[in-house]
Short mmCIF file of C-alpha atoms (C1' of nucleotides) in Angstrom, two decimals:
data_model
loop_
_atom_site.label_atom_id
_atom_site.label_comp_id
_atom_site.label_asym_id
_atom_site.label_seq_id
_atom_site.Cartn_x
_atom_site.Cartn_y
_atom_site.Cartn_z
CA MET A 1 13.21 -8.80 -16.31
CA ARG A 2 11.58 -7.44 -12.90
CA GLN A 3 12.73 -3.89 -13.37
CA PRO A 4 10.61 -1.25 -14.05
CA VAL A 5 9.28 -0.72 -17.60
CA PHE A 6 11.52 2.05 -18.57
CA SER A 7 14.41 1.55 -17.02
CA THR A 8 14.76 5.11 -16.59
CA SER A 9 11.36 6.63 -16.70
CA VAL A 10 10.87 10.02 -15.59
CA THR A 11 7.48 9.19 -13.53
CA HIS A 12 9.47 6.15 -11.77
CA SER A 13 12.77 8.30 -10.63
CA ILE A 14 10.30 11.24 -9.65
CA VAL A 15 8.81 8.37 -7.46
CA GLN A 16 11.39 7.40 -5.80
CA ASP A 17 13.23 10.78 -5.39
CA LEU A 18 9.82 12.18 -3.36
CA GLY A 19 9.29 9.04 -1.98
CA VAL A 20 12.75 8.92 -0.24
CA GLY A 21 12.15 12.77 0.35
CA ILE A 22 9.21 12.11 2.31
CA VAL A 23 10.77 9.28 4.37
CA THR A 24 13.43 10.71 5.45
CA GLY A 25 11.63 13.90 6.40
CA ARG A 26 12.83 16.44 4.05
CA PHE A 27 9.38 17.82 3.69
CA ASP A 28 9.13 17.81 7.76
CA ASP A 29 9.66 21.42 7.97
CA VAL A 30 9.42 22.93 4.49
CA PRO A 31 5.59 23.08 2.83
CA PHE A 32 5.52 20.59 0.12
CA PRO A 33 5.73 21.98 -3.25
CA THR A 34 2.63 22.41 -5.73
CA GLU A 35 2.38 20.44 -8.42
CA SER A 36 3.96 23.52 -10.54
CA ALA A 37 6.85 24.28 -8.65
CA LEU A 38 7.52 19.88 -8.90
CA CYS A 39 7.18 20.47 -12.27
CA GLU A 40 9.78 22.98 -12.36
CA HIS A 41 11.86 21.56 -9.89
CA TYR A 42 12.41 18.31 -12.12
CA GLY A 43 12.06 19.87 -15.50
CA ALA A 44 8.67 17.58 -16.21
CA ALA A 45 5.46 18.06 -17.63
CA ARG A 46 2.47 18.48 -15.67
CA THR A 47 0.82 14.68 -16.61
CA VAL A 48 4.07 13.19 -15.18
CA LEU A 49 4.04 14.79 -11.85
CA ARG A 50 0.40 14.05 -11.43
CA GLU A 51 1.01 10.30 -12.02
CA ALA A 52 4.07 10.43 -9.43
CA VAL A 53 1.69 12.10 -7.19
CA LYS A 54 -0.77 9.64 -7.74
CA MET A 55 1.29 6.69 -7.27
CA LEU A 56 2.56 8.03 -3.84
CA ILE A 57 -1.40 8.72 -2.45
CA ALA A 58 -1.42 5.12 -3.62
CA LYS A 59 1.32 4.46 -1.03
CA GLY A 60 -0.58 6.38 1.72
CA LEU A 61 2.46 8.76 1.75
CA ILE A 62 0.59 11.91 0.81
CA THR A 63 -2.68 13.44 0.35
CA THR A 64 -4.03 16.44 -2.43
CA ARG A 65 -6.99 18.87 -1.79
CA PRO A 66 -7.42 21.69 -3.77
CA LYS A 67 -6.35 24.96 -2.13
CA GLN A 68 -4.25 23.35 0.40
CA GLY A 69 -1.99 21.41 -1.94
CA ILE A 70 -0.14 18.04 -1.59
CA ARG A 71 0.56 17.31 2.15
CA VAL A 72 2.43 14.70 3.55
CA SER A 73 0.22 12.23 5.90
CA PRO A 74 1.04 11.82 9.05
CA GLU A 75 3.33 8.61 9.15
CA HIS A 76 0.41 6.14 10.41
CA ASN A 77 -1.21 6.54 7.24
CA TRP A 78 1.72 5.19 5.26
CA ASN A 79 1.45 2.10 3.95
CA LEU A 80 4.62 0.61 5.83
CA LEU A 81 4.34 -2.91 4.12
CA ASP A 82 4.38 -1.81 0.72
CA PRO A 83 7.27 -3.02 -0.38
CA ASP A 84 8.60 0.32 -1.71
CA VAL A 85 7.95 1.97 1.66
CA LEU A 86 9.51 -0.36 3.49
CA ARG A 87 12.61 -0.11 1.46
CA TRP A 88 13.06 3.35 1.39
CA LEU A 89 12.74 3.40 4.89
CA LEU A 90 14.96 0.82 5.31
CA GLU A 91 17.86 1.97 3.00
CA ARG A 92 17.32 5.68 3.55
CA LYS A 93 16.39 6.23 6.97
CA PHE A 94 17.79 3.10 9.08
CA SER A 95 17.21 3.52 12.45
CA MET A 96 17.57 0.95 15.28
CA ARG A 97 14.13 1.40 16.56
CA LEU A 98 12.68 0.46 13.37
CA LEU A 99 15.01 -2.52 12.85
CA VAL A 100 13.85 -3.59 16.45
CA GLU A 101 10.25 -3.45 15.43
CA PHE A 102 10.58 -4.93 12.73
CA THR A 103 12.50 -7.83 14.46
CA GLN A 104 9.41 -8.36 17.01
CA ILE A 105 6.89 -8.66 13.85
CA ARG A 106 9.36 -11.20 12.27
CA LEU A 107 9.11 -13.08 15.71
CA ASP A 108 5.55 -13.84 15.38
CA VAL A 109 5.20 -14.12 11.69
CA GLU A 110 7.83 -16.24 10.96
CA SER A 111 7.46 -18.85 13.83
CA GLY A 112 3.93 -19.06 12.71
CA ALA A 113 4.93 -19.46 9.02
CA ALA A 114 7.30 -22.16 10.50
CA ALA A 115 4.31 -23.94 12.36
CA LEU A 116 1.83 -23.83 8.96
CA ALA A 117 5.10 -24.96 7.04
CA ALA A 118 5.37 -28.05 9.46
CA ARG A 119 1.62 -29.07 8.42
CA PHE A 120 1.27 -28.13 5.21
CA ALA A 121 4.39 -27.61 2.68
CA THR A 122 4.34 -29.63 -0.56
CA GLU A 123 7.19 -31.57 -1.83
CA ASP A 124 8.41 -28.72 -3.67
CA ASP A 125 8.46 -26.56 -0.96
CA LYS A 126 10.53 -28.92 1.22
CA ALA A 127 12.69 -29.35 -1.69
CA GLN A 128 13.22 -25.21 -1.80
CA ILE A 129 13.59 -25.71 2.11
CA GLN A 130 16.54 -28.21 1.74
CA ALA A 131 18.32 -27.08 -0.97
CA ALA A 132 18.72 -23.50 1.33
CA ILE A 133 20.08 -25.13 3.96
CA GLY A 134 22.60 -26.71 1.89
CA ARG A 135 23.59 -23.32 0.53
CA MET A 136 23.96 -22.31 4.20
CA TYR A 137 26.67 -25.53 4.66
CA ALA A 138 27.91 -24.36 1.37
CA ALA A 139 28.46 -21.01 2.43
CA GLU A 140 30.11 -21.98 5.70
CA LYS A 141 32.76 -23.47 3.49
CA GLY A 142 33.16 -20.31 1.63
CA ASP A 143 31.46 -21.65 -1.37
CA ASP A 144 28.36 -19.66 -1.26
CA ASP A 145 27.02 -16.41 -0.72
CA PRO A 146 25.85 -16.38 3.47
CA LEU A 147 23.76 -13.54 3.22
CA HIS A 148 21.57 -14.59 0.31
CA SER A 149 21.56 -18.25 1.23
CA ASP A 150 20.33 -17.28 4.50
CA ILE A 151 17.42 -14.94 2.69
CA ALA A 152 16.82 -17.95 0.46
CA PHE A 153 15.83 -20.12 3.61
CA HIS A 154 13.52 -17.49 5.33
CA VAL A 155 11.71 -16.91 2.44
CA ALA A 156 11.42 -20.69 1.38
CA VAL A 157 9.81 -21.02 4.79
CA LEU A 158 7.32 -18.26 4.17
CA GLN A 159 6.66 -19.86 0.53
CA ALA A 160 6.07 -22.97 2.56
CA SER A 161 3.27 -21.72 4.67
CA GLY A 162 0.85 -22.26 1.75
CA ASN A 163 -0.45 -19.13 2.95
CA ARG A 164 -0.84 -15.88 0.96
CA PHE A 165 -0.47 -13.15 3.51
CA TYR A 166 2.85 -14.81 5.11
CA LEU A 167 3.87 -15.29 1.15
CA GLN A 168 3.18 -11.43 0.76
CA MET A 169 5.77 -10.83 3.67
CA ARG A 170 8.49 -12.57 1.47
CA ASP A 171 9.71 -9.16 -0.33
CA MET A 172 9.59 -7.20 3.15
CA ILE A 173 11.47 -9.78 4.76
CA SER A 174 14.62 -10.39 2.48
CA ALA A 175 14.95 -6.53 1.98
CA ALA A 176 14.90 -6.39 5.76
CA LEU A 177 16.88 -9.26 6.07
CA HIS A 178 19.71 -7.96 3.71
CA VAL A 179 19.79 -4.69 5.76
CA SER A 180 19.78 -6.10 9.28
CA ILE A 181 22.90 -8.51 8.32
CA MET A 182 24.59 -6.05 6.65
CA ARG A 183 24.00 -3.38 9.82
CA THR A 184 25.16 -5.73 12.28
CA ASN A 185 27.91 -7.66 10.28
CA LYS A 186 29.59 -4.15 10.06
CA LEU A 187 28.94 -3.13 14.03
CA LYS A 188 29.80 -6.58 15.30
CA GLY A 189 31.77 -8.46 12.75
CA VAL A 190 30.52 -11.94 11.10
CA HIS A 191 28.31 -13.32 13.85
CA ARG A 192 25.21 -14.90 13.28
CA ALA A 193 23.19 -18.24 13.39
CA SER A 194 24.76 -20.52 12.14
CA ALA A 195 23.63 -23.35 9.56
CA ARG A 196 23.06 -25.93 12.12
CA ASP A 197 20.81 -23.55 13.74
CA HIS A 198 18.78 -23.38 10.61
CA ASP A 199 18.52 -26.94 9.74
CA ARG A 200 17.20 -27.76 13.41
CA VAL A 201 14.52 -26.02 12.18
CA ALA A 202 14.01 -27.04 8.78
CA GLN A 203 13.96 -30.55 10.17
CA LEU A 204 11.20 -29.89 11.97
CA ILE A 205 9.50 -28.57 9.60
CA LEU A 206 10.05 -31.26 7.40
CA ALA A 207 9.34 -34.17 9.96
CA GLY A 208 5.55 -32.20 10.23
CA GLU A 209 6.48 -31.00 14.15
CA SER A 210 4.25 -27.65 13.88
CA GLU A 211 4.78 -26.60 17.55
CA ALA A 212 8.18 -27.78 17.89
CA ALA A 213 9.17 -26.03 14.28
CA ARG A 214 7.63 -22.75 16.08
CA LYS A 215 9.18 -22.29 19.09
CA GLU A 216 12.73 -23.64 17.24
CA MET A 217 12.08 -20.94 14.60
CA ARG A 218 11.04 -17.85 17.02
CA ASP A 219 14.37 -19.20 19.00
CA LEU A 220 16.24 -18.42 15.90
CA ILE A 221 15.06 -15.00 15.64
CA GLN A 222 14.96 -14.18 19.12
CA GLY A 223 18.42 -15.08 18.43
CA ALA A 224 18.86 -12.45 15.87
CA PHE A 225 16.83 -10.32 18.11
CA ASP A 226 19.08 -10.47 21.00
CA LEU A 227 22.12 -9.51 19.00
CA ILE A 228 20.29 -6.53 17.30
CA ASN A 229 19.72 -5.61 21.55
CA GLU A 230 23.41 -5.35 22.01
CA LEU A 231 24.06 -2.81 19.43
CA PRO A 232 24.90 0.29 20.24
CA LYS A 233 21.53 2.53 20.25
CA ARG A 234 22.71 5.82 18.71
CA GLU A 235 19.60 7.65 17.63
CA MET B 1 -12.49 13.52 7.00
CA ARG B 2 -11.07 10.58 5.77
CA GLN B 3 -12.66 10.51 2.65
CA PRO B 4 -11.35 11.17 -0.74
CA VAL B 5 -10.49 14.29 -1.85
CA PHE B 6 -13.29 14.87 -4.25
CA SER B 7 -15.88 12.54 -3.18
CA THR B 8 -16.99 11.75 -6.40
CA SER B 9 -13.27 12.22 -8.23
CA VAL B 10 -13.15 10.63 -11.69
CA THR B 11 -9.80 8.98 -10.93
CA HIS B 12 -11.11 7.61 -7.60
CA SER B 13 -13.88 5.75 -9.09
CA ILE B 14 -12.16 4.39 -12.18
CA VAL B 15 -9.71 3.52 -9.91
CA GLN B 16 -12.16 1.34 -7.68
CA ASP B 17 -13.65 0.09 -10.84
CA LEU B 18 -10.70 -1.03 -11.91
CA GLY B 19 -9.47 -2.60 -8.61
CA VAL B 20 -12.49 -4.43 -8.07
CA GLY B 21 -12.76 -5.97 -11.46
CA ILE B 22 -8.98 -6.84 -11.24
CA VAL B 23 -9.38 -8.78 -8.12
CA THR B 24 -12.71 -10.46 -9.11
CA GLY B 25 -10.98 -12.09 -11.91
CA ARG B 26 -13.20 -9.91 -14.69
CA PHE B 27 -10.15 -9.60 -16.64
CA ASP B 28 -8.86 -12.94 -16.18
CA ASP B 29 -10.39 -14.42 -20.08
CA VAL B 30 -10.34 -11.74 -21.82
CA PRO B 31 -7.35 -9.10 -22.43
CA PHE B 32 -7.00 -6.18 -20.52
CA PRO B 33 -8.06 -3.05 -22.34
CA THR B 34 -5.67 -0.36 -23.92
CA GLU B 35 -5.60 2.86 -22.14
CA SER B 36 -7.89 4.14 -24.84
CA ALA B 37 -10.69 1.45 -24.95
CA LEU B 38 -10.31 2.14 -21.22
CA CYS B 39 -11.12 6.08 -22.19
CA GLU B 40 -13.82 5.40 -24.30
CA HIS B 41 -15.51 2.82 -21.70
CA TYR B 42 -15.81 5.39 -18.77
CA GLY B 43 -16.02 8.20 -21.06
CA ALA B 44 -12.92 10.03 -19.31
CA ALA B 45 -9.95 11.67 -20.79
CA ARG B 46 -6.72 10.02 -21.58
CA THR B 47 -4.94 11.58 -18.39
CA VAL B 48 -7.16 10.76 -16.22
CA LEU B 49 -7.11 6.77 -17.18
CA ARG B 50 -3.38 7.17 -17.04
CA GLU B 51 -3.12 8.42 -13.51
CA ALA B 52 -6.11 5.65 -12.16
CA VAL B 53 -3.44 2.91 -14.24
CA LYS B 54 -0.26 4.28 -12.03
CA MET B 55 -2.19 3.87 -8.64
CA LEU B 56 -3.32 0.24 -9.91
CA ILE B 57 0.71 -0.22 -10.48
CA ALA B 58 1.36 1.36 -7.28
CA LYS B 59 -0.19 -1.16 -5.59
CA GLY B 60 0.88 -3.85 -7.90
CA LEU B 61 -2.15 -5.17 -9.17
CA ILE B 62 -1.10 -4.51 -13.25
CA THR B 63 1.98 -3.75 -15.22
CA THR B 64 2.47 -2.23 -18.52
CA ARG B 65 4.71 -1.95 -21.39
CA PRO B 66 4.76 -0.75 -24.89
CA LYS B 67 3.47 -2.92 -27.45
CA GLN B 68 2.33 -4.97 -25.05
CA GLY B 69 -0.75 -3.20 -22.87
CA ILE B 70 -1.99 -3.05 -19.61
CA ARG B 71 -1.80 -6.51 -18.02
CA VAL B 72 -2.79 -7.89 -14.34
CA SER B 73 0.07 -9.01 -12.71
CA PRO B 74 0.18 -12.45 -11.20
CA GLU B 75 -1.61 -12.51 -7.89
CA HIS B 76 1.19 -13.07 -5.39
CA ASN B 77 2.71 -9.71 -6.97
CA TRP B 78 -0.49 -7.73 -5.73
CA ASN B 79 0.16 -6.15 -2.27
CA LEU B 80 -2.47 -8.05 -0.30
CA LEU B 81 -1.63 -5.86 2.36
CA ASP B 82 -2.28 -2.85 1.14
CA PRO B 83 -5.63 -1.62 2.67
CA ASP B 84 -7.60 -1.13 -0.61
CA VAL B 85 -6.51 -4.42 -2.03
CA LEU B 86 -7.96 -6.38 1.00
CA ARG B 87 -10.67 -4.71 1.21
CA TRP B 88 -11.70 -5.32 -2.56
CA LEU B 89 -10.88 -8.64 -1.75
CA LEU B 90 -12.82 -9.33 1.23
CA GLU B 91 -16.16 -6.85 0.14
CA ARG B 92 -16.42 -8.12 -3.54
CA LYS B 93 -14.58 -11.46 -3.80
CA PHE B 94 -14.76 -13.40 -0.16
CA SER B 95 -13.56 -16.98 0.04
CA MET B 96 -13.49 -19.04 2.98
CA ARG B 97 -10.03 -19.41 2.16
CA LEU B 98 -8.77 -16.42 2.27
CA LEU B 99 -10.71 -15.80 5.40
CA VAL B 100 -8.86 -18.70 6.73
CA GLU B 101 -5.66 -17.65 5.77
CA PHE B 102 -6.46 -14.05 6.91
CA THR B 103 -7.21 -15.68 10.51
CA GLN B 104 -4.48 -17.67 10.54
CA ILE B 105 -2.16 -14.32 10.42
CA ARG B 106 -4.19 -12.75 12.84
CA LEU B 107 -3.45 -15.56 15.38
CA ASP B 108 0.13 -15.16 15.12
CA VAL B 109 -0.11 -11.11 14.85
CA GLU B 110 -2.28 -10.16 17.52
CA SER B 111 -1.15 -12.76 20.17
CA GLY B 112 1.98 -11.27 19.45
CA ALA B 113 0.48 -7.45 19.61
CA ALA B 114 -1.15 -8.51 23.00
CA ALA B 115 2.24 -9.60 24.62
CA LEU B 116 3.76 -6.35 23.53
CA ALA B 117 0.86 -4.64 24.60
CA ALA B 118 1.32 -6.38 28.20
CA ARG B 119 4.78 -4.98 28.47
CA PHE B 120 4.43 -1.42 26.53
CA ALA B 121 1.51 0.35 26.79
CA THR B 122 1.07 3.26 27.78
CA GLU B 123 -1.73 4.67 30.46
CA ASP B 124 -3.54 6.10 27.55
CA ASP B 125 -3.43 3.13 25.61
CA LYS B 126 -4.52 1.30 28.67
CA ALA B 127 -7.71 3.55 29.14
CA GLN B 128 -8.65 2.86 25.15
CA ILE B 129 -8.82 -1.07 26.10
CA GLN B 130 -10.77 -0.72 28.96
CA ALA B 131 -12.80 1.77 27.13
CA ALA B 132 -13.43 -0.91 24.62
CA ILE B 133 -14.35 -3.77 26.56
CA GLY B 134 -16.69 -1.41 28.50
CA ARG B 135 -18.74 -0.73 25.16
CA MET B 136 -18.55 -4.38 24.87
CA TYR B 137 -20.51 -5.44 28.37
CA ALA B 138 -22.56 -2.12 27.25
CA ALA B 139 -23.23 -4.14 23.53
CA GLU B 140 -24.41 -7.55 25.45
CA LYS B 141 -27.37 -5.52 27.57
CA GLY B 142 -27.96 -3.56 24.45
CA ASP B 143 -26.36 -0.53 24.68
CA ASP B 144 -23.86 -0.40 22.29
CA ASP B 145 -23.06 -1.60 18.97
CA PRO B 146 -21.33 -5.19 19.32
CA LEU B 147 -19.47 -4.94 16.09
CA HIS B 148 -17.86 -1.75 16.30
CA SER B 149 -16.65 -2.54 20.02
CA ASP B 150 -15.61 -5.87 19.32
CA ILE B 151 -13.24 -4.18 16.37
CA ALA B 152 -12.42 -1.17 19.09
CA PHE B 153 -10.67 -3.87 21.38
CA HIS B 154 -8.80 -5.47 18.57
CA VAL B 155 -7.83 -1.84 17.53
CA ALA B 156 -6.77 -1.01 21.05
CA VAL B 157 -4.58 -4.18 21.61
CA LEU B 158 -2.62 -3.16 17.76
CA GLN B 159 -2.13 0.42 18.89
CA ALA B 160 -0.55 -0.52 22.60
CA SER B 161 1.68 -2.55 21.30
CA GLY B 162 3.84 0.25 20.10
CA ASN B 163 4.71 -1.21 17.01
CA ARG B 164 4.45 0.45 13.84
CA PHE B 165 4.15 -3.14 12.01
CA TYR B 166 1.53 -4.06 14.24
CA LEU B 167 -0.71 -0.32 13.98
CA GLN B 168 -0.22 -0.84 10.12
CA MET B 169 -2.50 -3.72 10.58
CA ARG B 170 -5.26 -1.86 12.04
CA ASP B 171 -7.29 -0.69 9.01
CA MET B 172 -6.44 -4.59 7.69
CA ILE B 173 -7.85 -6.26 10.85
CA SER B 174 -11.11 -3.62 11.10
CA ALA B 175 -11.84 -4.38 7.67
CA ALA B 176 -11.40 -7.84 7.75
CA LEU B 177 -13.28 -8.16 11.09
CA HIS B 178 -16.14 -6.56 9.62
CA VAL B 179 -16.69 -8.56 7.15
CA SER B 180 -15.83 -11.70 9.23
CA ILE B 181 -18.31 -11.02 11.50
CA MET B 182 -21.06 -10.01 9.20
CA ARG B 183 -20.65 -13.59 7.56
CA THR B 184 -20.23 -15.94 10.68
CA ASN B 185 -23.22 -13.68 11.77
CA LYS B 186 -25.43 -14.64 8.73
CA LEU B 187 -24.19 -18.02 8.14
CA LYS B 188 -24.33 -19.35 11.42
CA GLY B 189 -26.67 -16.83 13.82
CA VAL B 190 -25.21 -14.61 16.34
CA HIS B 191 -22.34 -16.53 18.26
CA ARG B 192 -19.31 -14.64 19.36
CA ALA B 193 -16.88 -14.48 21.70
CA SER B 194 -18.12 -13.01 25.10
CA ALA B 195 -17.30 -9.36 26.53
CA ARG B 196 -15.96 -11.72 29.26
CA ASP B 197 -13.78 -13.55 26.93
CA HIS B 198 -12.03 -10.61 25.52
CA ASP B 199 -11.73 -9.26 29.32
CA ARG B 200 -9.33 -11.83 30.27
CA VAL B 201 -7.04 -10.62 27.50
CA ALA B 202 -7.48 -7.39 28.90
CA GLN B 203 -6.91 -7.43 32.36
CA LEU B 204 -3.73 -9.75 31.77
CA ILE B 205 -2.87 -6.98 29.11
CA LEU B 206 -3.38 -4.53 32.30
CA ALA B 207 -1.52 -6.46 34.44
CA GLY B 208 1.76 -6.63 32.54
CA GLU B 209 1.13 -10.62 32.30
CA SER B 210 3.26 -10.68 28.69
CA GLU B 211 3.39 -14.13 28.16
CA ALA B 212 0.17 -15.17 29.58
CA ALA B 213 -1.80 -11.95 27.72
CA ARG B 214 -0.27 -13.49 24.25
CA LYS B 215 -1.96 -17.03 25.13
CA GLU B 216 -5.31 -15.64 25.99
CA MET B 217 -5.47 -13.68 22.60
CA ARG B 218 -4.63 -16.45 20.96
CA ASP B 219 -7.04 -18.85 22.41
CA LEU B 220 -9.80 -16.23 21.66
CA ILE B 221 -9.08 -16.02 18.16
CA GLN B 222 -8.74 -19.34 17.70
CA GLY B 223 -12.38 -20.03 19.05
CA ALA B 224 -13.10 -17.18 16.03
CA PHE B 225 -10.89 -19.81 13.90
CA ASP B 226 -12.89 -22.66 14.85
CA LEU B 227 -16.18 -21.09 14.35
CA ILE B 228 -14.90 -20.14 10.31
CA ASN B 229 -13.91 -23.69 9.94
CA GLU B 230 -17.07 -25.27 11.01
CA LEU B 231 -18.92 -22.90 8.01
CA PRO B 232 -20.32 -24.28 4.86
CA LYS B 233 -16.85 -24.71 2.74
CA ARG B 234 -18.39 -23.47 -0.91
CA GLU B 235 -16.07 -21.63 -3.21
"C1'" DC C 1 -18.99 45.27 19.97
"C1'" DC C 2 -18.94 40.37 18.95
"C1'" DG C 3 -20.50 36.35 16.73
"C1'" DT C 4 -22.54 34.10 13.17
"C1'" DC C 5 -23.52 33.62 8.38
"C1'" DA C 6 -23.49 34.38 3.61
"C1'" DA C 7 -21.39 35.77 -0.96
"C1'" DG C 8 -17.24 36.10 -3.30
"C1'" DA C 9 -12.16 35.93 -4.53
"C1'" DA C 10 -8.27 33.26 -4.66
"C1'" DA C 11 -5.74 29.20 -4.65
"C1'" DT C 12 -4.74 24.76 -6.46
"C1'" DA C 13 -5.83 20.36 -7.56
"C1'" DT C 14 -8.51 18.06 -11.84
"C1'" DA C 15 -9.73 16.86 -15.95
"C1'" DT C 16 -9.77 17.69 -21.47
"C1'" DT C 17 -7.48 17.68 -25.63
"C1'" DA C 18 -3.51 16.93 -29.37
"C1'" DC C 19 0.39 15.54 -29.99
"C1'" DA C 20 5.63 13.87 -30.20
"C1'" DA C 21 8.74 10.41 -28.59
"C1'" DA C 22 10.58 5.94 -27.09
"C1'" DT C 23 10.24 1.45 -26.58
"C1'" DA C 24 9.79 -3.37 -27.35
"C1'" DA C 25 6.79 -7.37 -29.85
"C1'" DT C 26 6.42 -8.77 -33.87
"C1'" DC C 27 6.98 -9.44 -38.80
"C1'" DT C 28 10.45 -9.61 -43.18
"C1'" DA C 29 14.17 -10.66 -45.71
"C1'" DA C 30 18.34 -11.93 -46.27
"C1'" DT D 1 19.57 -17.65 -37.64
"C1'" DT D 2 19.92 -13.00 -37.35
"C1'" DA D 3 19.55 -8.44 -38.68
"C1'" DG D 4 16.74 -4.74 -39.92
"C1'" DA D 5 11.92 -2.46 -40.52
"C1'" DT D 6 7.17 -2.44 -38.62
"C1'" DT D 7 4.19 -0.99 -35.67
"C1'" DA D 8 1.27 -0.84 -31.46
"C1'" DT D 9 1.11 0.43 -27.20
"C1'" DT D 10 3.05 3.36 -23.40
"C1'" DT D 11 5.77 7.47 -22.23
"C1'" DG D 12 5.96 12.64 -22.21
"C1'" DT D 13 4.99 17.70 -23.59
"C1'" DA D 14 2.16 21.21 -23.52
"C1'" DA D 15 -1.50 24.63 -23.38
"C1'" DT D 16 -6.41 25.44 -21.83
"C1'" DA D 17 -10.63 25.27 -19.03
"C1'" DT D 18 -12.88 22.94 -14.70
"C1'" DA D 19 -14.40 22.20 -10.28
"C1'" DT D 20 -13.69 22.08 -5.29
"C1'" DT D 21 -11.71 24.00 -0.94
"C1'" DT D 22 -10.27 27.55 1.72
"C1'" DC D 23 -10.03 32.33 2.93
"C1'" DT D 24 -11.77 36.87 2.80
"C1'" DT D 25 -14.79 40.21 3.18
"C1'" DG D 26 -18.81 42.45 4.66
"C1'" DA D 27 -23.59 42.51 6.29
"C1'" DC D 28 -26.56 40.97 9.69
"C1'" DG D 29 -28.40 40.19 14.03
"C1'" DG D 30 -27.56 39.45 19.19
#
DNA sequence: CCGTCAAGAAATATATTACAAATAATCTAA
DNA sequence: TTAGATTATTTGTAATATATTTCTTGACGG
């Protein structure tokens, strides 16, 4: 339902492949191929290639100029907050540094969202938050998925903030959380914040305790941050 | 230097026009034109239109399906943090609500960036911050531009955080700050935080006082936030 | 002899046109 | 209700022409 229209659209798969290639540095040392070279490589028509290229331009990954060809943009021009770009980076070029940076911004963003949620959450928002907490408790008893219930909670809080910019980070944070938890689990064994810890945040939001909710959410994520910092720093 | 390649590229101007049209709700009540209708309207070839459409898809503004045509995505799918999308919104469909929401997230993001800057700023970062403060004092004496020196300060702090996600918000925040200051000036007369207020933040960053810098930056932006909330709420 | 400028050539993206194929909503008939 | 046909529309292919930037070359002046 949320799939790309043509599930195996040629354009889409070229965008994927080039996008992943760019963020993983496949073209760092070699000049980026020209349009026609890419056509040949993918066995696709010119227009299809051009459309793929345009999508990557729209995401800030490349630029094009006559006589100069296609070039990978300097990294600071990439739309890091574009869900595709971030996902490509997290899934294909995971690095401790990226995870640390992302968790740092989560400390600010999610605690801010919690504070807003405490003030502005609608009844429906509150129900969503409580439902997620319920799932987390269920997960501790093996009756639900721990990963998805955790993500559901964080998304519900962003949603409850009523601020579109926080809401925008929903996809990013759920993608990142997914990768983050998988990694930390793999490296350290299952060890993450309990449903009880999350519940404390939820209760403060439901009670409208804005500043307390901010602090509690910050502490919660700080816990994840500390866990990450204990991981081996290789690369 | 940061201009689009062909300064008057047909594709680029179509993307602009459609992008602005979408965010300003030009297609809310009428069905979105088909590819061929757009061709005719812009007097452009089919392929050009398709490339423009692909760029808008990449920014989350539209979706396409056979038999259904091009459709404007629900607003929560827009890549609000894409610099183009945000700029279109701010410049062409300014609303108090958007400015309030954006300033809310700035409270969290910029105070977080200030805290990180206090811990991790390089010598060069610090020099940039001090230079911006110098420009702000100069602006108060009429020797520099008040708007640009203000923006330079906030950008320098984001840069100094050393975190790519904060850095990513540079374009967004400078665009938004630009619009925000213009608006508040127009509606309330010149009245904004002094160079002295900014300098206090800068000194705390330079001194490595992480938590104090966070608080001072938050207070600074809270001042702007209070100012915005005093503005007439029309629309 | 060196540097600057102008004109032309070359490389490459950009734009046009025409047509074929695939997909998914809608309609029709059993 | 379901299965199939219809049809509107995007997606993909191909060949060609245009526009823009960069590089090269040469001329001129210092």
